[in-house]
């Protein structure tokens, strides 16, 4: 029987994210999650029907935690509608994602694991596609310059910049990262 204490479940999923980031998918065991969450042995297995269930919920939780807060969304909606503003929004996005280092590293581990687990691949594909569609819709509603293709190209370019920042942080300085974001927007987003 799977337990329903939502706070405990969230703490276990957050612990799973930390384990994934530190030890990779192969290190993700119920025992490791219990230890990371500082709960009695056997707790995680009471909350998740299988390791696949835990992997899937960890992926969903990363996306949940990466969502901007209401203040950020309000600030973005009140901002200008030019490429410089767009570049600033993208810098904020890169910073927000990079600030949740373990979450993004866990997501990379999940993507690798999805190459071997069709059900996880299906869930991640649906989640990433929904996120992409939401970003395109937000972009179109916000009247920012550029089109859906620009959103997709920026997503691809900035995802790799984030990977670089999190895995080899000394390749680019913070100033170079900011310049790369601005250049990506400048070159990908057509001028009005």
mmCIF file of N, CA and C in Angstrom, residues 10-96:
data_model
loop_
_atom_site.group_PDB
_atom_site.id
_atom_site.type_symbol
_atom_site.label_atom_id
_atom_site.label_comp_id
_atom_site.label_asym_id
_atom_site.label_seq_id
_atom_site.Cartn_x
_atom_site.Cartn_y
_atom_site.Cartn_z
ATOM 1 N N UNK A 10 6.920 14.633 -0.755
ATOM 2 C CA UNK A 10 7.717 15.692 -1.384
ATOM 3 C C UNK A 10 9.144 15.675 -0.862
ATOM 4 N N UNK A 11 9.322 15.460 0.426
ATOM 5 C CA UNK A 11 10.678 15.392 1.003
ATOM 6 C C UNK A 11 11.449 14.202 0.428
ATOM 7 N N UNK A 12 10.787 13.096 0.227
ATOM 8 C CA UNK A 12 11.437 11.915 -0.355
ATOM 9 C C UNK A 12 11.805 12.154 -1.819
ATOM 10 N N UNK A 13 10.914 12.807 -2.558
ATOM 11 C CA UNK A 13 11.214 13.099 -3.963
ATOM 12 C C UNK A 13 12.361 14.097 -4.053
ATOM 13 N N UNK A 14 12.361 15.095 -3.177
ATOM 14 C CA UNK A 14 13.484 16.041 -3.159
ATOM 15 C C UNK A 14 14.787 15.324 -2.803
ATOM 16 N N UNK A 15 14.720 14.383 -1.899
ATOM 17 C CA UNK A 15 15.907 13.593 -1.561
ATOM 18 C C UNK A 15 16.358 12.766 -2.765
ATOM 19 N N UNK A 16 15.410 12.227 -3.508
ATOM 20 C CA UNK A 16 15.744 11.460 -4.714
ATOM 21 C C UNK A 16 16.469 12.338 -5.730
ATOM 22 N N UNK A 17 16.046 13.585 -5.855
ATOM 23 C CA UNK A 17 16.716 14.522 -6.767
ATOM 24 C C UNK A 17 18.169 14.702 -6.346
ATOM 25 N N UNK A 18 18.391 14.880 -5.063
ATOM 26 C CA UNK A 18 19.763 15.055 -4.562
ATOM 27 C C UNK A 18 20.606 13.810 -4.828
ATOM 28 N N UNK A 19 20.034 12.634 -4.615
ATOM 29 C CA UNK A 19 20.761 11.385 -4.865
ATOM 30 C C UNK A 19 21.073 11.246 -6.353
ATOM 31 N N UNK A 20 20.094 11.523 -7.201
ATOM 32 C CA UNK A 20 20.314 11.456 -8.651
ATOM 33 C C UNK A 20 21.457 12.375 -9.081
ATOM 34 N N UNK A 21 21.460 13.583 -8.572
ATOM 35 C CA UNK A 21 22.486 14.554 -8.959
ATOM 36 C C UNK A 21 23.868 14.129 -8.478
ATOM 37 N N UNK A 22 23.929 13.560 -7.310
ATOM 38 C CA UNK A 22 25.218 13.200 -6.710
ATOM 39 C C UNK A 22 25.738 11.846 -7.182
ATOM 40 N N UNK A 23 24.840 10.856 -7.296
ATOM 41 C CA UNK A 23 25.275 9.481 -7.546
ATOM 42 C C UNK A 23 24.798 8.901 -8.876
ATOM 43 N N UNK A 24 23.952 9.628 -9.586
ATOM 44 C CA UNK A 24 23.447 9.131 -10.848
ATOM 45 C C UNK A 24 22.285 8.173 -10.648
ATOM 46 N N UNK A 25 21.691 7.769 -11.753
ATOM 47 C CA UNK A 25 20.502 6.918 -11.699
ATOM 48 C C UNK A 25 20.799 5.565 -11.059
ATOM 49 N N UNK A 26 21.988 5.054 -11.279
ATOM 50 C CA UNK A 26 22.310 3.752 -10.691
ATOM 51 C C UNK A 26 22.428 3.805 -9.172
ATOM 52 N N UNK A 27 22.717 4.983 -8.655
ATOM 53 C CA UNK A 27 22.812 5.138 -7.208
ATOM 54 C C UNK A 27 21.484 5.416 -6.529
ATOM 55 N N UNK A 28 20.439 5.581 -7.338
ATOM 56 C CA UNK A 28 19.123 5.878 -6.773
ATOM 57 C C UNK A 28 18.462 4.593 -6.295
ATOM 58 N N UNK A 29 18.517 4.388 -5.008
ATOM 59 C CA UNK A 29 17.855 3.251 -4.379
ATOM 60 C C UNK A 29 16.941 3.792 -3.289
ATOM 61 N N UNK A 30 15.987 2.983 -2.877
ATOM 62 C CA UNK A 30 15.124 3.404 -1.777
ATOM 63 C C UNK A 30 15.965 3.672 -0.526
ATOM 64 N N UNK A 31 16.950 2.849 -0.292
ATOM 65 C CA UNK A 31 17.812 3.012 0.880
ATOM 66 C C UNK A 31 18.565 4.343 0.819
ATOM 67 N N UNK A 32 19.098 4.685 -0.367
ATOM 68 C CA UNK A 32 19.816 5.959 -0.518
ATOM 69 C C UNK A 32 18.885 7.147 -0.305
ATOM 70 N N UNK A 33 17.657 7.038 -0.790
ATOM 71 C CA UNK A 33 16.675 8.117 -0.608
ATOM 72 C C UNK A 33 16.312 8.244 0.869
ATOM 73 N N UNK A 34 16.105 7.126 1.545
ATOM 74 C CA UNK A 34 15.822 7.160 2.983
ATOM 75 C C UNK A 34 16.947 7.859 3.737
ATOM 76 N N UNK A 35 18.180 7.518 3.404
ATOM 77 C CA UNK A 35 19.326 8.119 4.086
ATOM 78 C C UNK A 35 19.395 9.610 3.809
ATOM 79 N N UNK A 36 19.205 10.006 2.560
ATOM 80 C CA UNK A 36 19.262 11.425 2.189
ATOM 81 C C UNK A 36 18.162 12.219 2.883
ATOM 82 N N UNK A 37 16.975 11.637 2.996
ATOM 83 C CA UNK A 37 15.840 12.319 3.635
ATOM 84 C C UNK A 37 15.880 12.204 5.156
ATOM 85 N N UNK A 38 16.830 11.430 5.670
ATOM 86 C CA UNK A 38 16.964 11.206 7.125
ATOM 87 C C UNK A 38 15.668 10.658 7.727
ATOM 88 N N UNK A 39 15.151 9.628 7.074
ATOM 89 C CA UNK A 39 13.949 8.945 7.563
ATOM 90 C C UNK A 39 14.304 7.480 7.829
ATOM 91 N N UNK A 40 13.472 6.768 8.557
ATOM 92 C CA UNK A 40 13.767 5.364 8.830
ATOM 93 C C UNK A 40 13.858 4.529 7.558
ATOM 94 N N UNK A 41 14.704 3.535 7.589
ATOM 95 C CA UNK A 41 14.847 2.617 6.459
ATOM 96 C C UNK A 41 13.483 2.020 6.108
ATOM 97 N N UNK A 42 13.191 1.937 4.834
ATOM 98 C CA UNK A 42 11.926 1.382 4.373
ATOM 99 C C UNK A 42 10.856 2.425 4.099
ATOM 100 N N UNK A 43 11.120 3.679 4.464
ATOM 101 C CA UNK A 43 10.113 4.713 4.283
ATOM 102 C C UNK A 43 9.802 4.946 2.805
ATOM 103 N N UNK A 44 10.837 5.112 1.994
ATOM 104 C CA UNK A 44 10.613 5.394 0.566
ATOM 105 C C UNK A 44 9.819 4.276 -0.100
ATOM 106 N N UNK A 45 10.106 3.054 0.264
ATOM 107 C CA UNK A 45 9.382 1.939 -0.364
ATOM 108 C C UNK A 45 7.911 1.922 0.047
ATOM 109 N N UNK A 46 7.571 2.588 1.137
ATOM 110 C CA UNK A 46 6.172 2.719 1.532
ATOM 111 C C UNK A 46 5.444 3.795 0.729
ATOM 112 N N UNK A 47 6.184 4.687 0.099
ATOM 113 C CA UNK A 47 5.591 5.800 -0.628
ATOM 114 C C UNK A 47 5.594 5.638 -2.140
ATOM 115 N N UNK A 48 6.458 4.774 -2.647
ATOM 116 C CA UNK A 48 6.586 4.609 -4.087
ATOM 117 C C UNK A 48 6.474 3.142 -4.442
ATOM 118 N N UNK A 49 5.640 2.870 -5.424
ATOM 119 C CA UNK A 49 5.386 1.490 -5.811
ATOM 120 C C UNK A 49 6.585 0.792 -6.438
ATOM 121 N N UNK A 50 7.478 1.591 -7.028
ATOM 122 C CA UNK A 50 8.657 1.021 -7.682
ATOM 123 C C UNK A 50 9.708 2.111 -7.849
ATOM 124 N N UNK A 51 10.884 1.696 -8.204
ATOM 125 C CA UNK A 51 11.965 2.635 -8.492
ATOM 126 C C UNK A 51 11.584 3.501 -9.695
ATOM 127 N N UNK A 52 10.922 2.908 -10.694
ATOM 128 C CA UNK A 52 10.463 3.677 -11.856
ATOM 129 C C UNK A 52 9.500 4.789 -11.437
ATOM 130 N N UNK A 53 8.628 4.482 -10.500
ATOM 131 C CA UNK A 53 7.694 5.480 -9.976
ATOM 132 C C UNK A 53 8.480 6.627 -9.335
ATOM 133 N N UNK A 54 9.490 6.293 -8.563
ATOM 134 C CA UNK A 54 10.322 7.311 -7.919
ATOM 135 C C UNK A 54 11.059 8.154 -8.966
ATOM 136 N N UNK A 55 11.623 7.511 -9.985
ATOM 137 C CA UNK A 55 12.308 8.242 -11.055
ATOM 138 C C UNK A 55 11.359 9.220 -11.749
ATOM 139 N N UNK A 56 10.173 8.747 -12.071
ATOM 140 C CA UNK A 56 9.188 9.570 -12.765
ATOM 141 C C UNK A 56 8.768 10.760 -11.908
ATOM 142 N N UNK A 57 8.517 10.523 -10.641
ATOM 143 C CA UNK A 57 8.097 11.617 -9.763
ATOM 144 C C UNK A 57 9.227 12.611 -9.513
ATOM 145 N N UNK A 58 10.461 12.136 -9.514
ATOM 146 C CA UNK A 58 11.601 13.046 -9.368
ATOM 147 C C UNK A 58 11.666 13.978 -10.571
ATOM 148 N N UNK A 59 11.466 13.437 -11.764
ATOM 149 C CA UNK A 59 11.465 14.271 -12.961
ATOM 150 C C UNK A 59 10.380 15.328 -12.919
ATOM 151 N N UNK A 60 9.187 14.943 -12.511
ATOM 152 C CA UNK A 60 8.075 15.895 -12.426
ATOM 153 C C UNK A 60 8.374 16.982 -11.392
ATOM 154 N N UNK A 61 8.981 16.585 -10.289
ATOM 155 C CA UNK A 61 9.286 17.541 -9.214
ATOM 156 C C UNK A 61 10.335 18.564 -9.651
ATOM 157 N N UNK A 62 11.312 18.150 -10.449
ATOM 158 C CA UNK A 62 12.304 19.102 -10.945
ATOM 159 C C UNK A 62 11.594 20.200 -11.721
ATOM 160 N N UNK A 63 10.718 19.823 -12.630
ATOM 161 C CA UNK A 63 9.999 20.823 -13.419
ATOM 162 C C UNK A 63 9.143 21.722 -12.533
ATOM 163 N N UNK A 64 8.523 21.139 -11.536
ATOM 164 C CA UNK A 64 7.705 21.917 -10.607
ATOM 165 C C UNK A 64 8.559 22.976 -9.910
ATOM 166 N N UNK A 65 9.740 22.580 -9.454
ATOM 167 C CA UNK A 65 10.603 23.506 -8.727
ATOM 168 C C UNK A 65 11.281 24.536 -9.630
ATOM 169 N N UNK A 66 11.348 24.271 -10.934
ATOM 170 C CA UNK A 66 11.969 25.213 -11.860
ATOM 171 C C UNK A 66 11.015 26.316 -12.332
ATOM 172 N N UNK A 67 9.742 26.185 -12.020
ATOM 173 C CA UNK A 67 8.780 27.198 -12.455
ATOM 174 C C UNK A 67 9.084 28.532 -11.781
ATOM 175 N N UNK A 68 8.978 29.641 -12.521
ATOM 176 C CA UNK A 68 9.212 30.956 -11.899
ATOM 177 C C UNK A 68 8.101 31.278 -10.910
ATOM 178 N N UNK A 69 8.445 32.065 -9.910
ATOM 179 C CA UNK A 69 7.427 32.465 -8.938
ATOM 180 C C UNK A 69 6.552 33.571 -9.525
ATOM 181 N N UNK A 70 5.494 33.901 -8.832
ATOM 182 C CA UNK A 70 4.525 34.888 -9.331
ATOM 183 C C UNK A 70 5.155 36.266 -9.516
ATOM 184 N N UNK A 71 6.069 36.657 -8.627
ATOM 185 C CA UNK A 71 6.722 37.958 -8.740
ATOM 186 C C UNK A 71 7.552 38.035 -10.023
ATOM 187 N N UNK A 72 8.237 36.959 -10.361
ATOM 188 C CA UNK A 72 9.038 36.920 -11.586
ATOM 189 C C UNK A 72 8.138 37.023 -12.808
ATOM 190 N N UNK A 73 7.052 36.289 -12.805
ATOM 191 C CA UNK A 73 6.115 36.337 -13.931
ATOM 192 C C UNK A 73 5.530 37.738 -14.081
ATOM 193 N N UNK A 74 5.150 38.355 -12.979
ATOM 194 C CA UNK A 74 4.589 39.711 -13.032
ATOM 195 C C UNK A 74 5.621 40.701 -13.565
ATOM 196 N N UNK A 75 6.869 40.583 -13.112
ATOM 197 C CA UNK A 75 7.933 41.464 -13.590
ATOM 198 C C UNK A 75 8.161 41.276 -15.085
ATOM 199 N N UNK A 76 8.131 40.029 -15.532
ATOM 200 C CA UNK A 76 8.321 39.749 -16.955
ATOM 201 C C UNK A 76 7.184 40.335 -17.790
ATOM 202 N N UNK A 77 5.974 40.231 -17.301
ATOM 203 C CA UNK A 77 4.822 40.744 -18.052
ATOM 204 C C UNK A 77 4.817 42.263 -18.125
ATOM 205 N N UNK A 78 5.410 42.894 -17.123
ATOM 206 C CA UNK A 78 5.450 44.357 -17.101
ATOM 207 C C UNK A 78 6.647 44.919 -17.869
ATOM 208 N N UNK A 79 7.569 44.064 -18.264
ATOM 209 C CA UNK A 79 8.803 44.513 -18.939
ATOM 210 C C UNK A 79 8.523 44.910 -20.378
ATOM 211 N N UNK A 80 9.535 45.488 -21.010
ATOM 212 C CA UNK A 80 9.437 45.907 -22.399
ATOM 213 C C UNK A 80 9.269 44.721 -23.340
ATOM 214 N N UNK A 81 9.152 45.024 -24.612
ATOM 215 C CA UNK A 81 8.900 43.997 -25.626
ATOM 216 C C UNK A 81 9.956 44.026 -26.731
ATOM 217 N N UNK A 82 11.211 44.260 -26.350
ATOM 218 C CA UNK A 82 12.280 44.329 -27.333
ATOM 219 C C UNK A 82 13.298 43.209 -27.083
ATOM 220 N N UNK A 83 14.296 43.129 -27.944
ATOM 221 C CA UNK A 83 15.269 42.045 -27.822
ATOM 222 C C UNK A 83 16.116 42.168 -26.558
ATOM 223 N N UNK A 84 16.407 43.387 -26.117
ATOM 224 C CA UNK A 84 17.196 43.540 -24.886
ATOM 225 C C UNK A 84 16.412 42.999 -23.693
ATOM 226 N N UNK A 85 15.123 43.300 -23.650
ATOM 227 C CA UNK A 85 14.285 42.750 -22.587
ATOM 228 C C UNK A 85 14.241 41.228 -22.692
ATOM 229 N N UNK A 86 14.125 40.730 -23.905
ATOM 230 C CA UNK A 86 14.110 39.286 -24.142
ATOM 231 C C UNK A 86 15.407 38.661 -23.623
ATOM 232 N N UNK A 87 16.535 39.308 -23.927
ATOM 233 C CA UNK A 87 17.828 38.798 -23.444
ATOM 234 C C UNK A 87 17.852 38.774 -21.921
ATOM 235 N N UNK A 88 17.302 39.810 -21.283
ATOM 236 C CA UNK A 88 17.267 39.835 -19.821
ATOM 237 C C UNK A 88 16.393 38.704 -19.271
ATOM 238 N N UNK A 89 15.275 38.430 -19.923
ATOM 239 C CA UNK A 89 14.426 37.313 -19.513
ATOM 240 C C UNK A 89 15.179 35.987 -19.627
ATOM 241 N N UNK A 90 15.959 35.841 -20.686
ATOM 242 C CA UNK A 90 16.717 34.606 -20.887
ATOM 243 C C UNK A 90 17.857 34.483 -19.875
ATOM 244 N N UNK A 91 18.482 35.610 -19.512
ATOM 245 C CA UNK A 91 19.506 35.574 -18.449
ATOM 246 C C UNK A 91 18.879 35.122 -17.130
ATOM 247 N N UNK A 92 17.697 35.641 -16.850
ATOM 248 C CA UNK A 92 16.999 35.250 -15.617
ATOM 249 C C UNK A 92 16.691 33.760 -15.645
ATOM 250 N N UNK A 93 16.245 33.275 -16.778
ATOM 251 C CA UNK A 93 15.930 31.853 -16.921
ATOM 252 C C UNK A 93 17.170 30.997 -16.692
ATOM 253 N N UNK A 94 18.265 31.337 -17.355
ATOM 254 C CA UNK A 94 19.510 30.578 -17.187
ATOM 255 C C UNK A 94 19.938 30.618 -15.719
ATOM 256 N N UNK A 95 19.850 31.778 -15.097
ATOM 257 C CA UNK A 95 20.220 31.899 -13.688
ATOM 258 C C UNK A 95 19.338 31.077 -12.773
ATOM 259 N N UNK A 96 18.031 31.095 -13.034
ATOM 260 C CA UNK A 96 17.095 30.338 -12.193
ATOM 261 C C UNK A 96 17.344 28.846 -12.300
#
